[in-house]
Short mmCIF file of C-alpha atoms in Angstrom, two decimals:
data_model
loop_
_atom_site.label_atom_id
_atom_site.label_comp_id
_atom_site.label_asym_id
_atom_site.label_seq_id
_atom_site.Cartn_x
_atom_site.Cartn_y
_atom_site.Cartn_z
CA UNK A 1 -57.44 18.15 -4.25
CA UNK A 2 -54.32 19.49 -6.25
CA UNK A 3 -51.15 20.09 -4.84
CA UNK A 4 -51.84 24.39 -4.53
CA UNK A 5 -55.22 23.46 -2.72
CA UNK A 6 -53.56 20.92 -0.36
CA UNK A 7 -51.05 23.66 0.35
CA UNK A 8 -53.62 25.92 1.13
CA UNK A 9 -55.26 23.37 3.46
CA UNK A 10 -52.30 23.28 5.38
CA UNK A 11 -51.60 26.67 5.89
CA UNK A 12 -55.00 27.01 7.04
CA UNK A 13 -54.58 23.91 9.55
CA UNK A 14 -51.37 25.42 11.39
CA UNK A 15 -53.07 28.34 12.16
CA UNK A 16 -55.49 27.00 13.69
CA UNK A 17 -52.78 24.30 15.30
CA UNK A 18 -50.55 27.32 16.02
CA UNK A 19 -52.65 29.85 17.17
CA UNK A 20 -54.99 29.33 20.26
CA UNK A 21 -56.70 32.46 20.22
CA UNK A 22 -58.06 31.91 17.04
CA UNK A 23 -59.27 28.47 18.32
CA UNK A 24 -60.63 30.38 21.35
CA UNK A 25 -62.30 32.83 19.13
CA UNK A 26 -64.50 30.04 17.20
CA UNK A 27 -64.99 28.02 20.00
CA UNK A 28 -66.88 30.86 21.71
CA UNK A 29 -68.24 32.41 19.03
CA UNK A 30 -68.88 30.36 15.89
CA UNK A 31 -72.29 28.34 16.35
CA UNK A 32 -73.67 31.67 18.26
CA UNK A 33 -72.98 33.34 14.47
CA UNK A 34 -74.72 30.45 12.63
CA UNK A 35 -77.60 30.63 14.85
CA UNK A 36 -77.95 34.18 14.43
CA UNK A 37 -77.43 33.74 10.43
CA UNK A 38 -80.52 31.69 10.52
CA UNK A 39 -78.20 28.94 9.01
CA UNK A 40 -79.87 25.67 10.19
CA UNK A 41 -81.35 22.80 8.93
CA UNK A 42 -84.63 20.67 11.00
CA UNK A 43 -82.73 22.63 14.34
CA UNK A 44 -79.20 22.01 13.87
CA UNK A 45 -76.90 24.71 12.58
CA UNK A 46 -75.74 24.02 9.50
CA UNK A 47 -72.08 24.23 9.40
CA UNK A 48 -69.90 22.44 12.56
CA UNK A 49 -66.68 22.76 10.45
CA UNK A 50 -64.61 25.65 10.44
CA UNK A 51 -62.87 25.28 6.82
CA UNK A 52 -63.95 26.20 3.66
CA UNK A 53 -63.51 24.36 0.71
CA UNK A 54 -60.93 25.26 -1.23
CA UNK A 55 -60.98 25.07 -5.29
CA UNK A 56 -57.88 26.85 -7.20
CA UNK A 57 -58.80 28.14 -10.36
CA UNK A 58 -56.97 25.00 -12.93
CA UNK A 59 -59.25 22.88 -11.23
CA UNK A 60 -62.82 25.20 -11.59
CA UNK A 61 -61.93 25.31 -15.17
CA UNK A 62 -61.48 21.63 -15.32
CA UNK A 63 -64.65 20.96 -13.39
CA UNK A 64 -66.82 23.77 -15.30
CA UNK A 65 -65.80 21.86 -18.63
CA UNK A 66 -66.60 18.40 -17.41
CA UNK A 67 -70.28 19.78 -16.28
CA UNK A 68 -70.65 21.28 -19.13
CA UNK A 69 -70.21 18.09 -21.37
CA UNK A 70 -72.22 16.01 -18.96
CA UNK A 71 -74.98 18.97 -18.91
CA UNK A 72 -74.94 19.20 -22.84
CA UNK A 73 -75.37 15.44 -23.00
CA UNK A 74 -78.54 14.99 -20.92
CA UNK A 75 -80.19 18.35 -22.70
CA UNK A 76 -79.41 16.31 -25.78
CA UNK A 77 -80.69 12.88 -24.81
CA UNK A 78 -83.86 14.60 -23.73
CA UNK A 79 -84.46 16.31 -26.72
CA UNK A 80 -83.40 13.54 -29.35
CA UNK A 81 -85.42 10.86 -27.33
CA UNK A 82 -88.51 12.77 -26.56
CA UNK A 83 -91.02 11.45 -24.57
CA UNK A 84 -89.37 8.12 -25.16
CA UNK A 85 -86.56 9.62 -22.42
CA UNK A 86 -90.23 9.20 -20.08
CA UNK A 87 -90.18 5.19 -20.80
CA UNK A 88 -86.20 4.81 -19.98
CA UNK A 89 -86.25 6.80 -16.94
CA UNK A 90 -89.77 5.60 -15.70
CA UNK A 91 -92.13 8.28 -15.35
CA UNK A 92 -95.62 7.71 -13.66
CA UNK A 93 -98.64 8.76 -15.37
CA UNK A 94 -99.07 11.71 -13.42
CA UNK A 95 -95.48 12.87 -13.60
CA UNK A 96 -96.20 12.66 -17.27
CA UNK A 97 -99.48 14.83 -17.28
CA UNK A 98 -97.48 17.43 -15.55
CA UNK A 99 -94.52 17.30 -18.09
CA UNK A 100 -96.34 17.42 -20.87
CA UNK A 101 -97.33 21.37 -19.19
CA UNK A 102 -95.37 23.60 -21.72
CA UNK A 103 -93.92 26.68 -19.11
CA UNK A 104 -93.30 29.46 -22.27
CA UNK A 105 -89.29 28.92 -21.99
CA UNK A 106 -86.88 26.48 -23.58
CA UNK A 107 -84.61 24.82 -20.90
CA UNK A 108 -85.81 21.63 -18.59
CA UNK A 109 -84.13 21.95 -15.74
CA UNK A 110 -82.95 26.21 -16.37
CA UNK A 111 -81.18 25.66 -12.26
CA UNK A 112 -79.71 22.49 -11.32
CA UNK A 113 -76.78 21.11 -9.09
CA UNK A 114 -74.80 17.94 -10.37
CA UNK A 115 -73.81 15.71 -7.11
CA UNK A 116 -70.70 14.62 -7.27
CA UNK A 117 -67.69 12.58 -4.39
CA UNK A 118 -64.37 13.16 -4.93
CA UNK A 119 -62.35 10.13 -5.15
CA UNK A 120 -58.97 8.95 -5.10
CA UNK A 121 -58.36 10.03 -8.85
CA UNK A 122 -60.54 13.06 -9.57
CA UNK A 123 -64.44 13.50 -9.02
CA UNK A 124 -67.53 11.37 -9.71
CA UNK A 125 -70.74 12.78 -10.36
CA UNK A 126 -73.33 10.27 -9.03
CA UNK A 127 -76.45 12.21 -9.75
CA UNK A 128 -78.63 15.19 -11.11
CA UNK A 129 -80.55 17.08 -9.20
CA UNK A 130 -82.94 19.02 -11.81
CA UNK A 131 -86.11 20.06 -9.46
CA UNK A 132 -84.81 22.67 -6.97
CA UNK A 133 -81.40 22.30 -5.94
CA UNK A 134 -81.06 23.75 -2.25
CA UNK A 135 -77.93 24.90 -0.68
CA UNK A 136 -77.42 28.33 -2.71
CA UNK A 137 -78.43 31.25 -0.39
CA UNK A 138 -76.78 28.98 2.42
CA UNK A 139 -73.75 29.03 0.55
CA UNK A 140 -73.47 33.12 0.12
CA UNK A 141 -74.23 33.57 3.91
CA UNK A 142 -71.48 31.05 5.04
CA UNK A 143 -69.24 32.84 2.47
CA UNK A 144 -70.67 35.97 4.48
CA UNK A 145 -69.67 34.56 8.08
CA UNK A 146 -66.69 32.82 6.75
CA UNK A 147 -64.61 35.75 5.85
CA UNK A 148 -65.54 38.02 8.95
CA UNK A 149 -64.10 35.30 11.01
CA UNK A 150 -60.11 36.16 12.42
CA UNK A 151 -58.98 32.87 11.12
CA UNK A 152 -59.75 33.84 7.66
CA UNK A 153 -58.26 37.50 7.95
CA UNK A 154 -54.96 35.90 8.64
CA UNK A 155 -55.25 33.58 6.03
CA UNK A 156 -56.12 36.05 3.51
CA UNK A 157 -52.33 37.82 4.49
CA UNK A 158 -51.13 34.74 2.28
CA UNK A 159 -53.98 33.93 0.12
CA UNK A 160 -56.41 35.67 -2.39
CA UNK A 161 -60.07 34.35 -2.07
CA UNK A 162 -62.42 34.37 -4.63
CA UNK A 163 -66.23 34.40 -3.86
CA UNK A 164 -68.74 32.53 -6.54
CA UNK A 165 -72.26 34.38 -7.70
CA UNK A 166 -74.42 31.50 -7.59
CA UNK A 167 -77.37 33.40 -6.20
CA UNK A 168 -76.79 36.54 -8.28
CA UNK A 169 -76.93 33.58 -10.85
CA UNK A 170 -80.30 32.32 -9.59
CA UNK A 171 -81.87 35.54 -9.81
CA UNK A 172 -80.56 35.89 -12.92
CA UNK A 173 -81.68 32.41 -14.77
CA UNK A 174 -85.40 33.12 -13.00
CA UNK A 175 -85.75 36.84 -14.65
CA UNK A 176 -84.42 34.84 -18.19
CA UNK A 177 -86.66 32.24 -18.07
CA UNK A 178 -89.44 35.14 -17.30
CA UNK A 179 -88.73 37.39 -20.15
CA UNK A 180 -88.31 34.49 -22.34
CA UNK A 181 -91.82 33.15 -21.38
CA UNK A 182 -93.07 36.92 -22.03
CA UNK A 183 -93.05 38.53 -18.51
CA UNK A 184 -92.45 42.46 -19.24
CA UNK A 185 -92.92 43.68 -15.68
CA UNK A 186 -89.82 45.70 -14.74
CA UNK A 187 -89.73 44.14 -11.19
CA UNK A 188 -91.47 40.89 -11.51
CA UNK A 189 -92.69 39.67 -7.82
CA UNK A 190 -90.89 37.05 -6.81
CA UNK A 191 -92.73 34.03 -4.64
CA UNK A 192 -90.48 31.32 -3.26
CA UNK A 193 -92.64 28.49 -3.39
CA UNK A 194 -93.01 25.25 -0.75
CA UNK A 195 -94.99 24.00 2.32
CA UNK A 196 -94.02 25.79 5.30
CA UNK A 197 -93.23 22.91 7.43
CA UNK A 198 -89.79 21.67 5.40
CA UNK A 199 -86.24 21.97 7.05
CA UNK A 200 -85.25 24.28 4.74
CA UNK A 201 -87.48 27.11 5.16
CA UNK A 202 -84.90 29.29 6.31
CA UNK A 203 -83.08 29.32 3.12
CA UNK A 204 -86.52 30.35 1.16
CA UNK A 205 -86.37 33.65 3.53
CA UNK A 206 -82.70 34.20 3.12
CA UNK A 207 -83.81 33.86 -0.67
CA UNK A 208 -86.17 36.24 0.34
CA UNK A 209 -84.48 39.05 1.72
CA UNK A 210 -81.64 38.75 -1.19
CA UNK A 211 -83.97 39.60 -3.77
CA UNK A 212 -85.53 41.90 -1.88
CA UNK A 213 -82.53 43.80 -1.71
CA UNK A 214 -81.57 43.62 -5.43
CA UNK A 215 -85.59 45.74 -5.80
CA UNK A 216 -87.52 42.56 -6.52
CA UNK A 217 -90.74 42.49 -4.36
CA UNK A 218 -90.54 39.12 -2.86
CA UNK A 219 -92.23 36.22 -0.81
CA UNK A 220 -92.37 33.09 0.95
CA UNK A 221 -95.56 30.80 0.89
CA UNK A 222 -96.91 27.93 0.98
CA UNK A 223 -98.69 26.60 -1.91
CA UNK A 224 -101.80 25.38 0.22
CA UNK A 225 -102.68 29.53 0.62
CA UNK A 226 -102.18 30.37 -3.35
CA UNK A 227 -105.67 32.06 -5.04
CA UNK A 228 -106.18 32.00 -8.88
CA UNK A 229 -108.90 34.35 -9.86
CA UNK A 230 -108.75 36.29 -13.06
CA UNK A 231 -105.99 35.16 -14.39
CA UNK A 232 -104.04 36.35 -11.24
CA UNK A 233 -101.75 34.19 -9.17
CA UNK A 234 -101.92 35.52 -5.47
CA UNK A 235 -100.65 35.32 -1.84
CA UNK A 236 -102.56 37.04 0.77
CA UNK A 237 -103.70 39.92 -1.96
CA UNK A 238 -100.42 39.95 -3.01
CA UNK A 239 -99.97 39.43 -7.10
CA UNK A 240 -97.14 36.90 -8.50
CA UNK A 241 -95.47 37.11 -11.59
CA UNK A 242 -92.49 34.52 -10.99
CA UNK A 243 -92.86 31.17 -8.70
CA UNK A 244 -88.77 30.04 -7.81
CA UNK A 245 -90.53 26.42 -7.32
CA UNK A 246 -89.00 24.68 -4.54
CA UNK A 247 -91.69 22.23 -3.88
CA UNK A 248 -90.85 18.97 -5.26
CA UNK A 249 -93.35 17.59 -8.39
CA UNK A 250 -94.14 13.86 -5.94
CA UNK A 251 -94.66 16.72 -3.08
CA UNK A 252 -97.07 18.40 -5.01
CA UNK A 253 -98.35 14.99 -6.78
CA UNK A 254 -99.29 14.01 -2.97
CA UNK A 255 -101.70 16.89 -2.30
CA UNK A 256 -102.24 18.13 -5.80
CA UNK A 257 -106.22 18.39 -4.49
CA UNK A 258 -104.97 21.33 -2.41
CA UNK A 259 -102.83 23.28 -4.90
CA UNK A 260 -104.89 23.77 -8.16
CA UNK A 261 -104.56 27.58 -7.78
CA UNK A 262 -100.87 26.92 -8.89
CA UNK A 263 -101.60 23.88 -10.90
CA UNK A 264 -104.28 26.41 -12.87
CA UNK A 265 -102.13 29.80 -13.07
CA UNK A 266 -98.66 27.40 -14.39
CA UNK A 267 -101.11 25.82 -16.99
CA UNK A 268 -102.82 29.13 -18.24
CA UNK A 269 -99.29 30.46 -17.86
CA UNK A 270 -100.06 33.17 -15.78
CA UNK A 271 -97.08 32.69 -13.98
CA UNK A 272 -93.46 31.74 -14.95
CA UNK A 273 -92.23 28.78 -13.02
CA UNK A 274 -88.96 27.78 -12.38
CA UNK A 275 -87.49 24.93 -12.70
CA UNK A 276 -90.73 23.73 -14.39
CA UNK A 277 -92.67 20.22 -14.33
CA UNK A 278 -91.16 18.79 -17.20
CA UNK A 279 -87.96 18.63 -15.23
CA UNK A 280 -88.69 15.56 -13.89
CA UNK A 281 -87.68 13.60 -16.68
CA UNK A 282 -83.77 14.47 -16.23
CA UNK A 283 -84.11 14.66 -12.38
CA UNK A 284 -84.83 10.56 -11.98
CA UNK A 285 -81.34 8.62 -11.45
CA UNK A 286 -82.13 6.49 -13.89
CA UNK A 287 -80.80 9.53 -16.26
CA UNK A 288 -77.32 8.33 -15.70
CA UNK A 289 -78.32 4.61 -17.10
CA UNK A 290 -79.21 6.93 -20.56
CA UNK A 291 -75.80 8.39 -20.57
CA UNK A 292 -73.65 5.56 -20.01
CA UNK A 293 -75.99 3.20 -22.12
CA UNK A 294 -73.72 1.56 -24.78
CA UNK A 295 -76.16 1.53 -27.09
CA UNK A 296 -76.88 5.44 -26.84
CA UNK A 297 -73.43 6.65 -27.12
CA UNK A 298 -74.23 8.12 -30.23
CA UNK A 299 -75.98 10.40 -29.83
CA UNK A 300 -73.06 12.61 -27.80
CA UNK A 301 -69.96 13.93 -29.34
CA UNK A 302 -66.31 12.57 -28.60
CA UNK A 303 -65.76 15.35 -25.76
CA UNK A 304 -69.61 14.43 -23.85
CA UNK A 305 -68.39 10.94 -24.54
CA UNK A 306 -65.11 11.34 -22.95
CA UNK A 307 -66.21 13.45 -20.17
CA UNK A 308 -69.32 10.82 -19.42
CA UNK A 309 -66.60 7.64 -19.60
CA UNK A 310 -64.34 9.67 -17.03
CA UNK A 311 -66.59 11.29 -14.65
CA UNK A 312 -70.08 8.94 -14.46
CA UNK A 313 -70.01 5.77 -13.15
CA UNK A 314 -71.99 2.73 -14.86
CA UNK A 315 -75.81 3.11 -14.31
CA UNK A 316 -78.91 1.20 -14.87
CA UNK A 317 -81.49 0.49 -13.79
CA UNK A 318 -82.80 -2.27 -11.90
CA UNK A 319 -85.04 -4.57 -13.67
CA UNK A 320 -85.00 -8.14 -14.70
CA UNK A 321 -83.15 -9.57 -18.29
CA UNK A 322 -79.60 -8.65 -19.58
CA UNK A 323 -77.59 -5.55 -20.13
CA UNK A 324 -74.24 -4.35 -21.45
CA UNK A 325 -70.94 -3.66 -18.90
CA UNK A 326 -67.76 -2.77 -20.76
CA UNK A 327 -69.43 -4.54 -23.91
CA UNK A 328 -70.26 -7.55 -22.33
CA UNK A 329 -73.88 -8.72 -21.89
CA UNK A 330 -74.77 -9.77 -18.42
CA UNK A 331 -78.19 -10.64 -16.58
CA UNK A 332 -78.28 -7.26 -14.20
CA UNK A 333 -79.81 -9.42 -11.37
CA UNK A 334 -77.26 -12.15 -11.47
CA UNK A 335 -74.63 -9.72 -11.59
CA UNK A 336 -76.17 -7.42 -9.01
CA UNK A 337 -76.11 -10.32 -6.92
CA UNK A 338 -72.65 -11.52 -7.41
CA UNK A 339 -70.97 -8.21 -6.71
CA UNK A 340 -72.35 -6.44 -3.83
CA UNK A 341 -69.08 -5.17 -2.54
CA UNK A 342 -68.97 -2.38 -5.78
CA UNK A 343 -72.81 -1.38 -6.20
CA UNK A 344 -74.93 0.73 -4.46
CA UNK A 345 -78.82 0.71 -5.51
CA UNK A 346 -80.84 3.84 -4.57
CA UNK A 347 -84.32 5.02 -5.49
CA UNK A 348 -85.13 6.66 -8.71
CA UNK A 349 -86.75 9.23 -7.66
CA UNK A 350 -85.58 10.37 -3.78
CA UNK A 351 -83.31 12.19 -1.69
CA UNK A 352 -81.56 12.90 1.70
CA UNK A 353 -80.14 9.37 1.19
CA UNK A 354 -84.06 7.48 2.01
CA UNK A 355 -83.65 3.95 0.55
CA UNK A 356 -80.27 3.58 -0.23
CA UNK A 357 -78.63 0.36 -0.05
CA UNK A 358 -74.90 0.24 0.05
CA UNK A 359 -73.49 -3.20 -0.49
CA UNK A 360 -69.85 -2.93 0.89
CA UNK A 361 -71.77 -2.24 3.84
CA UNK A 362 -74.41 -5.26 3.93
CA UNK A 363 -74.32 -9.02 4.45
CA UNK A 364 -75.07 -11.12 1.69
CA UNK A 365 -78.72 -11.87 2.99
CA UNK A 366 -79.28 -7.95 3.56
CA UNK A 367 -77.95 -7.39 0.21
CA UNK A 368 -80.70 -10.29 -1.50
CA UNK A 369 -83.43 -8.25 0.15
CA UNK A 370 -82.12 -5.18 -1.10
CA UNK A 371 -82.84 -6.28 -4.69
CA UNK A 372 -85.82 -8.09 -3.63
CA UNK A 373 -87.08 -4.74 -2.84
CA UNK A 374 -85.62 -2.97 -6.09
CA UNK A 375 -87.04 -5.40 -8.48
CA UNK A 376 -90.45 -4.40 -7.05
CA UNK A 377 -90.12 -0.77 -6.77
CA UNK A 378 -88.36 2.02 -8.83
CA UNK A 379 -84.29 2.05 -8.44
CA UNK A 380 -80.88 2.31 -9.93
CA UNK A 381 -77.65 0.41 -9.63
CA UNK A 382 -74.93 2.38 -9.53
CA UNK A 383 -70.99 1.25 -9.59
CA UNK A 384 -69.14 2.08 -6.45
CA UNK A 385 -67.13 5.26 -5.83
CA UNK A 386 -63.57 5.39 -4.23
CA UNK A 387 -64.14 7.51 -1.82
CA UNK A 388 -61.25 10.51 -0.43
CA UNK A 389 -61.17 11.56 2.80
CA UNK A 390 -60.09 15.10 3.57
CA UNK A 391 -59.07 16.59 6.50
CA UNK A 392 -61.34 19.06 8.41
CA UNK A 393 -61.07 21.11 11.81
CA UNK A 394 -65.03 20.43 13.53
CA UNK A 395 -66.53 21.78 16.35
CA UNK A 396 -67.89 19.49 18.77
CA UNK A 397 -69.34 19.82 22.13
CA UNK A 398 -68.20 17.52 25.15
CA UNK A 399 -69.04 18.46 28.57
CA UNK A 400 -71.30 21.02 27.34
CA UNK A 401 -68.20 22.95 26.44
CA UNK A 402 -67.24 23.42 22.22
CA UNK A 403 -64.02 21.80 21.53
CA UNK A 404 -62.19 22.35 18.15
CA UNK A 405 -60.66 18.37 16.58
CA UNK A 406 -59.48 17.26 13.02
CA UNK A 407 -61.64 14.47 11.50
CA UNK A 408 -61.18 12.69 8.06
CA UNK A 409 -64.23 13.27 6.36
CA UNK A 410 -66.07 12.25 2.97
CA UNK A 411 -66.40 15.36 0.46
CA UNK A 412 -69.63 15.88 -1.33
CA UNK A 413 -68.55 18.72 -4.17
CA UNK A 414 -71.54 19.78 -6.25
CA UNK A 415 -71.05 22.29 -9.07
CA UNK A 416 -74.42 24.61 -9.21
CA UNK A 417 -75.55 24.81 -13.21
CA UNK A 418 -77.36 27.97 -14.38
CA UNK A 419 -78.47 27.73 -18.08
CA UNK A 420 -75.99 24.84 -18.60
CA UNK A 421 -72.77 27.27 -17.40
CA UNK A 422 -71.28 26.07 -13.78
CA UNK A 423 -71.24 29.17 -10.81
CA UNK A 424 -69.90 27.98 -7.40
CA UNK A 425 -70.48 24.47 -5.71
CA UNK A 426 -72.37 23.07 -2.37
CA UNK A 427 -69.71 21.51 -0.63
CA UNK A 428 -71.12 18.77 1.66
CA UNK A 429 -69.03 17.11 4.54
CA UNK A 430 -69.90 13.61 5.96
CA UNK A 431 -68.14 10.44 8.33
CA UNK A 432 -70.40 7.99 6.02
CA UNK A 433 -70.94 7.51 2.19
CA UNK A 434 -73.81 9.14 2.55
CA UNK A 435 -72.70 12.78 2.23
CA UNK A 436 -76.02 14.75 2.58
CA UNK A 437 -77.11 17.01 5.04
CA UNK A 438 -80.41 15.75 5.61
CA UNK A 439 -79.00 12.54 6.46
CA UNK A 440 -76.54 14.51 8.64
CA UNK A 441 -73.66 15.83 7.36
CA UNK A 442 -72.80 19.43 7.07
CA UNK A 443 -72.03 22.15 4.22
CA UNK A 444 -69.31 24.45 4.17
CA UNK A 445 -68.37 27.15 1.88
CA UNK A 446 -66.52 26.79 -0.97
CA UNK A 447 -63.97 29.67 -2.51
CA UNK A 448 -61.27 30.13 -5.16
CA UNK A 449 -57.96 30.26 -3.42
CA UNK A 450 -54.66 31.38 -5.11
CA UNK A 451 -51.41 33.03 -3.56
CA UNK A 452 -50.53 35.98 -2.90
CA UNK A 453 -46.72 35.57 -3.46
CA UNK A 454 -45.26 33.12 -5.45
CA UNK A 455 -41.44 31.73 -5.52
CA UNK A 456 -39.43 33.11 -8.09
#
């Protein structure tokens, strides 16, 4: 956080310090308006804390250039390694059968969100998410909530907020990717793909109704109930043209018996799907071992180099023999082993925080079982991140009665990429290094913030 943020922080703070009515006014009234936003996750509304994150504009600039470096540099590795990028990340056979599917446009991953903490000097990002990032139409409804509430009216007599397009830019990168597959409808019909029993199924109808209103026919469905019969992808009668896949590829791997309607139609492309199967190559962690590999820092310009050295910690994966750290050579196990207290190890190929081992956190015996484990399976080692706290105002209950408090929390800030250009961020909120909100944290929204008056 700069210094024009943190000011903006506290101004926000002391009217909520200063002010009871205002604290009144949430305490009443604020979960009531998530509830009724349909902004939950598994049961739980989404959002307990009543600040948004604030970004000023120096420091989206900065950020937006970063990505873009670090965006540029995995496109590259991916298409200067070729399906030898499959070996180094460890793709399964079948992950590699659905890759090889060509979807009729250029990009990999055309939406994505790059996970990052921010840390005592700047930001970290600790991973790619290249399948379906969620979070987006979550985001534009908090925005929505966030600015009707009295708090931010008064705020906004000092500050000028700034709202990002991320889901305009969704809509957007899908209707691309469509017309540069060959889709000529006018108004393409939009199907947000997954099974219906997922926590998130209330964004995929707030995705619904938002393209709805922009004059896209649009659905939500489960691809269990998908027909393919003359070259027609379908829904209850209902023709599809564009499939926003949010189903994950080992999702779909697990029951692939049950979904050859949209196995078929993607193959035959008779439907544009987005973000397609060949994704999966840049979504594994083990993508951030290719960019910091010594021996690959060739193939990325000075400014992809610079930005990967500043902003993505050390990577590899785990495995047995030697790699290189700084230069040196060093047996990975050995010095996994040794230095527990500054690696984490995570799955390749997971999320909501399943499997990850945290060493600072773990006895030495915990810790040799950990990479027991990871030797056997598929993970990363990744070096630790110095973790900032941030102050937040949260809503709690006690005594069955919400309560408004200030807790130091871990900030999760994660830039959304459309086309390899940053729009807006998920900002996720946690008391534990594991800042996700399937593991339970929370998101709030994010906004530009700049002042209204300035000292002469």
């Amino acid at each position: 956080m700069d210094e024009a943020t943190r000011r903006a922080a506290d101004d926000y703070h002391r009217l909520l310090r200063d002010d009871r009515g205002l604290v009144q006014e949430l305490e009443q009234r604020f979960e009531g308006r998530m509830r009724e936003a349909k902004l939950t996750f598994g049961g739980r509304i989404l959002c307990p804390f009543l600040r948004p994150n604030f970004v000023s504009p120096a420091v989206y600039e900065e950020i937006r250039g970063v990505c873009r470096g670090i965006f540029r540099a995995i496109e590259k590795a991916e298409e200067r390694l070729g399906q030898g990028l499959w070996d180094r990340v460890d793709m399964t056979p079948e992950e590699r059968e659905l890759a090889a599917v060509d979807p009729g446009y250029r990009r990999s991953s055309p939406t994505s969100r790059l996970d990052s903490f921010i840390t005592t000097s700047a930001y970290q990002f600790v991973e790619l998410n290249a399948e379906s990032p969620a979070g987006i139409a979550y985001n534009e409804v908090l925005v929505d909530i966030f600015l009707e509430l009295p708090v931010m009216k008064r705020f906004q007599e000092r500050y000028r907020l700034r709202r990002f397009r991320s889901r305009d830019r969704l809509l957007e990168t899908l209707l691309n990717c469509h017309r540069e597959a060959g889709g000529r409808e006018e108004k393409p019909t939009i199907a947000v793909v997954d099974y219906e029993d997922v926590p998130t199924r209330t964004e995929h109808h707030l995705f619904r109704e938002f393209f709805e209103s922009k004059g896209y026919p649009a659905l939500v469905c489960d691809p269990r109930h998908l027909t393919y019969e003359g070259g027609v992808l379908r829904h209850e009668g209902r023709a599809i043209h564009i499939v926003y896949k949010r189903l994950l590829v080992n999702e779909l791997l697990d029951r692939k018996d049950e979904l050859q309607a949209l196995l078929r139609a993607t193959r035959e492309r008779a439907v544009t799907v987005v973000n397609p199967f060949r994704c999966k190559a840049i979504h594994k962690k083990a993508i951030f071992e290719v960019l910091t590999d010594d021996e690959l820092q060739s193939l990325f310009t000075g400014e992809e180099r610079a930005a990967i050295a500043a902003h993505v910690p050390w990577t590899r994966r785990v495995r047995a023999g030697h790699t290189l750290r700084g230069g040196e050579k060093v047996d990975l196990p050995d010095f996994i082993r040794k230095n527990r207290d500054r690696l984490v190890m995570k799955p390749n190929d997971e999320y909501g925080g399943k499997g990850v081992f945290i060493g600072w956190e773990m006895t030495d015996t915990a810790w040799e079982q950990a990479l027991a484990q990871a030797l056997r399976e598929s993970y990363v080692v990744q070096q630790k991140v110095e973790l900032q706290r941030e102050e937040f105002p949260e809503l709690s209950t006690q005594d069955g009665v919400p309560r408004l408090g200030f807790r130091d929390l871990v900030v999760d800030l994660d830039p959304f990429v459309f086309e390899g250009e940053v729009e807006g961020f998920l900002t996720r909120l946690s008391g534990t290094s594991l800042a996700n909100v399937t593991s339970g944290g929370g998101q709030v929204p994010a906004f530009l913030v700049e002042p209204r008056y300035t000292s002469s």
